[in-house]
PDB file of C-alpha atoms in Angstrom:
ATOM      1  CA  UNK A1091      21.840   7.264 -11.201  1.00 73.00           C
ATOM      2  CA  UNK A1092      18.568   6.802 -13.121  1.00 86.00           C
ATOM      3  CA  UNK A1093      17.501  10.316 -12.266  1.00 92.00           C
ATOM      4  CA  UNK A1094      20.705  11.801 -13.673  1.00 93.00           C
ATOM      5  CA  UNK A1095      20.274   9.795 -16.884  1.00 94.00           C
ATOM      6  CA  UNK A1096      16.607  10.772 -17.275  1.00 93.00           C
ATOM      7  CA  UNK A1097      17.362  14.458 -16.716  1.00 92.00           C
ATOM      8  CA  UNK A1098      19.452  14.396 -19.896  1.00 94.00           C
ATOM      9  CA  UNK A1099      16.467  13.169 -21.924  1.00 94.00           C
ATOM     10  CA  UNK A1100      13.150  14.715 -22.896  1.00 94.00           C
ATOM     11  CA  UNK A1101      11.327  12.428 -20.465  1.00 93.00           C
ATOM     12  CA  UNK A1102       9.327  14.389 -17.919  1.00 94.00           C
ATOM     13  CA  UNK A1103       6.836  11.729 -16.768  1.00 94.00           C
ATOM     14  CA  UNK A1104       7.990   8.692 -14.784  1.00 92.00           C
ATOM     15  CA  UNK A1105       5.954   5.705 -13.629  1.00 89.00           C
ATOM     16  CA  UNK A1106       7.326   4.432 -10.334  1.00 86.00           C
ATOM     17  CA  UNK A1107       6.306   0.938  -9.339  1.00 78.00           C
ATOM     18  CA  UNK A1108       5.916  -0.065  -5.703  1.00 70.00           C
ATOM     19  CA  UNK A1109       8.223  -2.522  -4.051  1.00 65.00           C
ATOM     20  CA  UNK A1110       7.122  -6.162  -4.014  1.00 63.00           C
ATOM     21  CA  UNK A1111       5.823  -5.688  -0.455  1.00 62.00           C
ATOM     22  CA  UNK A1112       3.460  -2.976  -1.718  1.00 64.00           C
ATOM     23  CA  UNK A1113       4.033  -1.020   1.483  1.00 73.00           C
ATOM     24  CA  UNK A1114       4.990   2.641   1.097  1.00 79.00           C
ATOM     25  CA  UNK A1115       7.635   2.631   3.790  1.00 80.00           C
ATOM     26  CA  UNK A1116       9.159  -0.854   3.370  1.00 80.00           C
ATOM     27  CA  UNK A1117      12.756  -0.528   2.273  1.00 84.00           C
ATOM     28  CA  UNK A1118      14.524  -2.442  -0.466  1.00 82.00           C
ATOM     29  CA  UNK A1119      17.998  -3.973  -0.126  1.00 86.00           C
ATOM     30  CA  UNK A1120      19.562  -0.526  -0.622  1.00 87.00           C
ATOM     31  CA  UNK A1121      17.467   1.031   2.158  1.00 88.00           C
ATOM     32  CA  UNK A1122      15.116   2.948  -0.168  1.00 86.00           C
ATOM     33  CA  UNK A1123      11.327   2.795   0.163  1.00 86.00           C
ATOM     34  CA  UNK A1124       8.644   3.366  -2.467  1.00 86.00           C
ATOM     35  CA  UNK A1125       7.882   6.662  -0.739  1.00 90.00           C
ATOM     36  CA  UNK A1126      11.584   7.644  -0.797  1.00 92.00           C
ATOM     37  CA  UNK A1127      11.762   6.920  -4.537  1.00 90.00           C
ATOM     38  CA  UNK A1128       8.656   8.950  -5.232  1.00 93.00           C
ATOM     39  CA  UNK A1129      10.144  11.891  -3.337  1.00 95.00           C
ATOM     40  CA  UNK A1130      13.496  11.685  -5.159  1.00 94.00           C
ATOM     41  CA  UNK A1131      11.826  11.842  -8.576  1.00 95.00           C
ATOM     42  CA  UNK A1132       9.474  14.651  -7.478  1.00 96.00           C
ATOM     43  CA  UNK A1133      12.401  16.622  -6.063  1.00 96.00           C
ATOM     44  CA  UNK A1134      14.221  16.174  -9.397  1.00 96.00           C
ATOM     45  CA  UNK A1135      11.278  17.827 -11.175  1.00 95.00           C
ATOM     46  CA  UNK A1136       9.626  14.830 -12.796  1.00 96.00           C
ATOM     47  CA  UNK A1137       5.879  14.379 -13.103  1.00 96.00           C
ATOM     48  CA  UNK A1138       4.691  11.057 -11.738  1.00 94.00           C
ATOM     49  CA  UNK A1139       2.442   8.152 -12.623  1.00 90.00           C
ATOM     50  CA  UNK A1140       1.968   6.183  -9.415  1.00 88.00           C
ATOM     51  CA  UNK A1141       0.222   2.822  -9.164  1.00 83.00           C
ATOM     52  CA  UNK A1142      -1.756   2.426  -5.950  1.00 80.00           C
ATOM     53  CA  UNK A1143      -2.904  -1.132  -5.372  1.00 70.00           C
ATOM     54  CA  UNK A1144      -6.395  -1.940  -4.200  1.00 63.00           C
ATOM     55  CA  UNK A1145      -7.294  -5.388  -2.954  1.00 54.00           C
ATOM     56  CA  UNK A1146      -3.757  -6.578  -2.292  1.00 51.00           C
ATOM     57  CA  UNK A1147      -3.672  -8.232   1.111  1.00 51.00           C
ATOM     58  CA  UNK A1148      -0.673  -6.166   2.229  1.00 52.00           C
ATOM     59  CA  UNK A1149      -2.813  -3.047   1.764  1.00 49.00           C
ATOM     60  CA  UNK A1150      -5.972  -4.217   3.469  1.00 46.00           C
ATOM     61  CA  UNK A1151      -4.959  -7.115   5.691  1.00 52.00           C
ATOM     62  CA  UNK A1152      -6.491 -10.561   5.473  1.00 57.00           C
ATOM     63  CA  UNK A1153     -10.236 -10.316   4.888  1.00 58.00           C
ATOM     64  CA  UNK A1154     -12.313 -12.862   6.744  1.00 62.00           C
ATOM     65  CA  UNK A1155     -15.739 -14.038   5.623  1.00 64.00           C
ATOM     66  CA  UNK A1156     -17.378 -12.015   8.376  1.00 68.00           C
ATOM     67  CA  UNK A1157     -15.861  -8.817   7.019  1.00 65.00           C
ATOM     68  CA  UNK A1158     -16.233  -9.525   3.314  1.00 62.00           C
ATOM     69  CA  UNK A1159     -18.971  -6.920   2.913  1.00 64.00           C
ATOM     70  CA  UNK A1160     -16.515  -4.231   4.042  1.00 68.00           C
ATOM     71  CA  UNK A1161     -13.789  -5.398   1.662  1.00 65.00           C
ATOM     72  CA  UNK A1162     -14.241  -2.667  -0.940  1.00 63.00           C
ATOM     73  CA  UNK A1163     -14.472   0.147   1.607  1.00 68.00           C
ATOM     74  CA  UNK A1164     -11.446  -1.172   3.479  1.00 65.00           C
ATOM     75  CA  UNK A1165      -9.458  -1.553   0.269  1.00 66.00           C
ATOM     76  CA  UNK A1166     -10.069   1.974  -0.923  1.00 72.00           C
ATOM     77  CA  UNK A1167      -9.606   3.390   2.565  1.00 73.00           C
ATOM     78  CA  UNK A1168      -6.064   1.984   2.693  1.00 72.00           C
ATOM     79  CA  UNK A1169      -5.358   3.312  -0.802  1.00 77.00           C
ATOM     80  CA  UNK A1170      -6.626   6.736   0.238  1.00 81.00           C
ATOM     81  CA  UNK A1171      -4.257   6.671   3.237  1.00 82.00           C
ATOM     82  CA  UNK A1172      -1.381   5.820   0.901  1.00 83.00           C
ATOM     83  CA  UNK A1173      -2.206   8.751  -1.396  1.00 87.00           C
ATOM     84  CA  UNK A1174      -2.403  11.107   1.604  1.00 89.00           C
ATOM     85  CA  UNK A1175       1.066   9.993   2.737  1.00 90.00           C
ATOM     86  CA  UNK A1176       2.479  10.540  -0.744  1.00 91.00           C
ATOM     87  CA  UNK A1177       0.832  13.949  -1.106  1.00 93.00           C
ATOM     88  CA  UNK A1178       2.087  15.173   2.264  1.00 93.00           C
ATOM     89  CA  UNK A1179       5.632  14.014   1.513  1.00 93.00           C
ATOM     90  CA  UNK A1180       5.990  15.552  -1.964  1.00 95.00           C
ATOM     91  CA  UNK A1181       3.592  18.523  -2.028  1.00 93.00           C
ATOM     92  CA  UNK A1182       6.454  21.022  -1.690  1.00 95.00           C
ATOM     93  CA  UNK A1183       7.848  19.920  -5.073  1.00 95.00           C
ATOM     94  CA  UNK A1184       4.513  20.516  -6.835  1.00 92.00           C
ATOM     95  CA  UNK A1185       4.701  17.677  -9.371  1.00 93.00           C
ATOM     96  CA  UNK A1186       1.854  16.703 -11.653  1.00 95.00           C
ATOM     97  CA  UNK A1187       0.645  13.275 -10.566  1.00 93.00           C
ATOM     98  CA  UNK A1188      -1.531  10.636 -12.128  1.00 90.00           C
ATOM     99  CA  UNK A1189      -2.582   7.960  -9.661  1.00 85.00           C
ATOM    100  CA  UNK A1190      -3.382   4.587 -11.148  1.00 80.00           C
ATOM    101  CA  UNK A1191      -5.799   2.923  -8.755  1.00 71.00           C
ATOM    102  CA  UNK A1192      -5.257  -0.646  -9.798  1.00 66.00           C
ATOM    103  CA  UNK A1193      -7.737  -3.276  -8.729  1.00 60.00           C
ATOM    104  CA  UNK A1194      -7.533  -5.501 -11.801  1.00 53.00           C
ATOM    105  CA  UNK A1195      -4.455  -7.554 -12.390  1.00 45.00           C
ATOM    106  CA  UNK A1196      -3.121  -8.489 -15.801  1.00 50.00           C
ATOM    107  CA  UNK A1197      -3.162 -12.082 -17.077  1.00 47.00           C
ATOM    108  CA  UNK A1198       0.268 -12.986 -15.727  1.00 53.00           C
ATOM    109  CA  UNK A1199      -0.614 -11.641 -12.304  1.00 54.00           C
ATOM    110  CA  UNK A1200      -4.029 -13.290 -12.463  1.00 48.00           C
ATOM    111  CA  UNK A1201      -2.263 -16.644 -12.839  1.00 54.00           C
ATOM    112  CA  UNK A1202       0.202 -15.820 -10.090  1.00 57.00           C
ATOM    113  CA  UNK A1203      -2.451 -14.701  -7.616  1.00 54.00           C
ATOM    114  CA  UNK A1204      -3.351 -18.304  -6.896  1.00 53.00           C
ATOM    115  CA  UNK A1205       0.191 -19.032  -5.700  1.00 56.00           C
ATOM    116  CA  UNK A1206       0.166 -18.823  -1.893  1.00 56.00           C
ATOM    117  CA  UNK A1207       3.444 -16.994  -1.297  1.00 59.00           C
ATOM    118  CA  UNK A1208       2.969 -14.079  -3.701  1.00 55.00           C
ATOM    119  CA  UNK A1209       0.499 -12.043  -1.683  1.00 52.00           C
ATOM    120  CA  UNK A1210      -2.076 -11.256  -4.348  1.00 49.00           C
ATOM    121  CA  UNK A1211      -5.736 -11.216  -3.255  1.00 47.00           C
TER     122      UNK A1211
END
């Protein structure tokens, strides 16, 4: 539905946000994953701006004190894996892509990160 609407406009770049789980393959209530959405927009000919989270516990797992020194490497390693999955899934459509590697949260999210059920760092 959104794709059909956007095709009738001059918009050629779309920013697609990940699901709240921040997992590429987790599906929403309609059975669509972040990766599925990315592919649908790429197939429709849109260029993409894709946020890739770094430091979110769903990306890197829970970091213990003993492994804190590896936190940055582990974080970016998981983000790199995510980008590889995206690239392999949509390369046949040849979209232009800007990846937003996001490791700094905005003020609202900074406040929310201290709430235990939200999943921020």
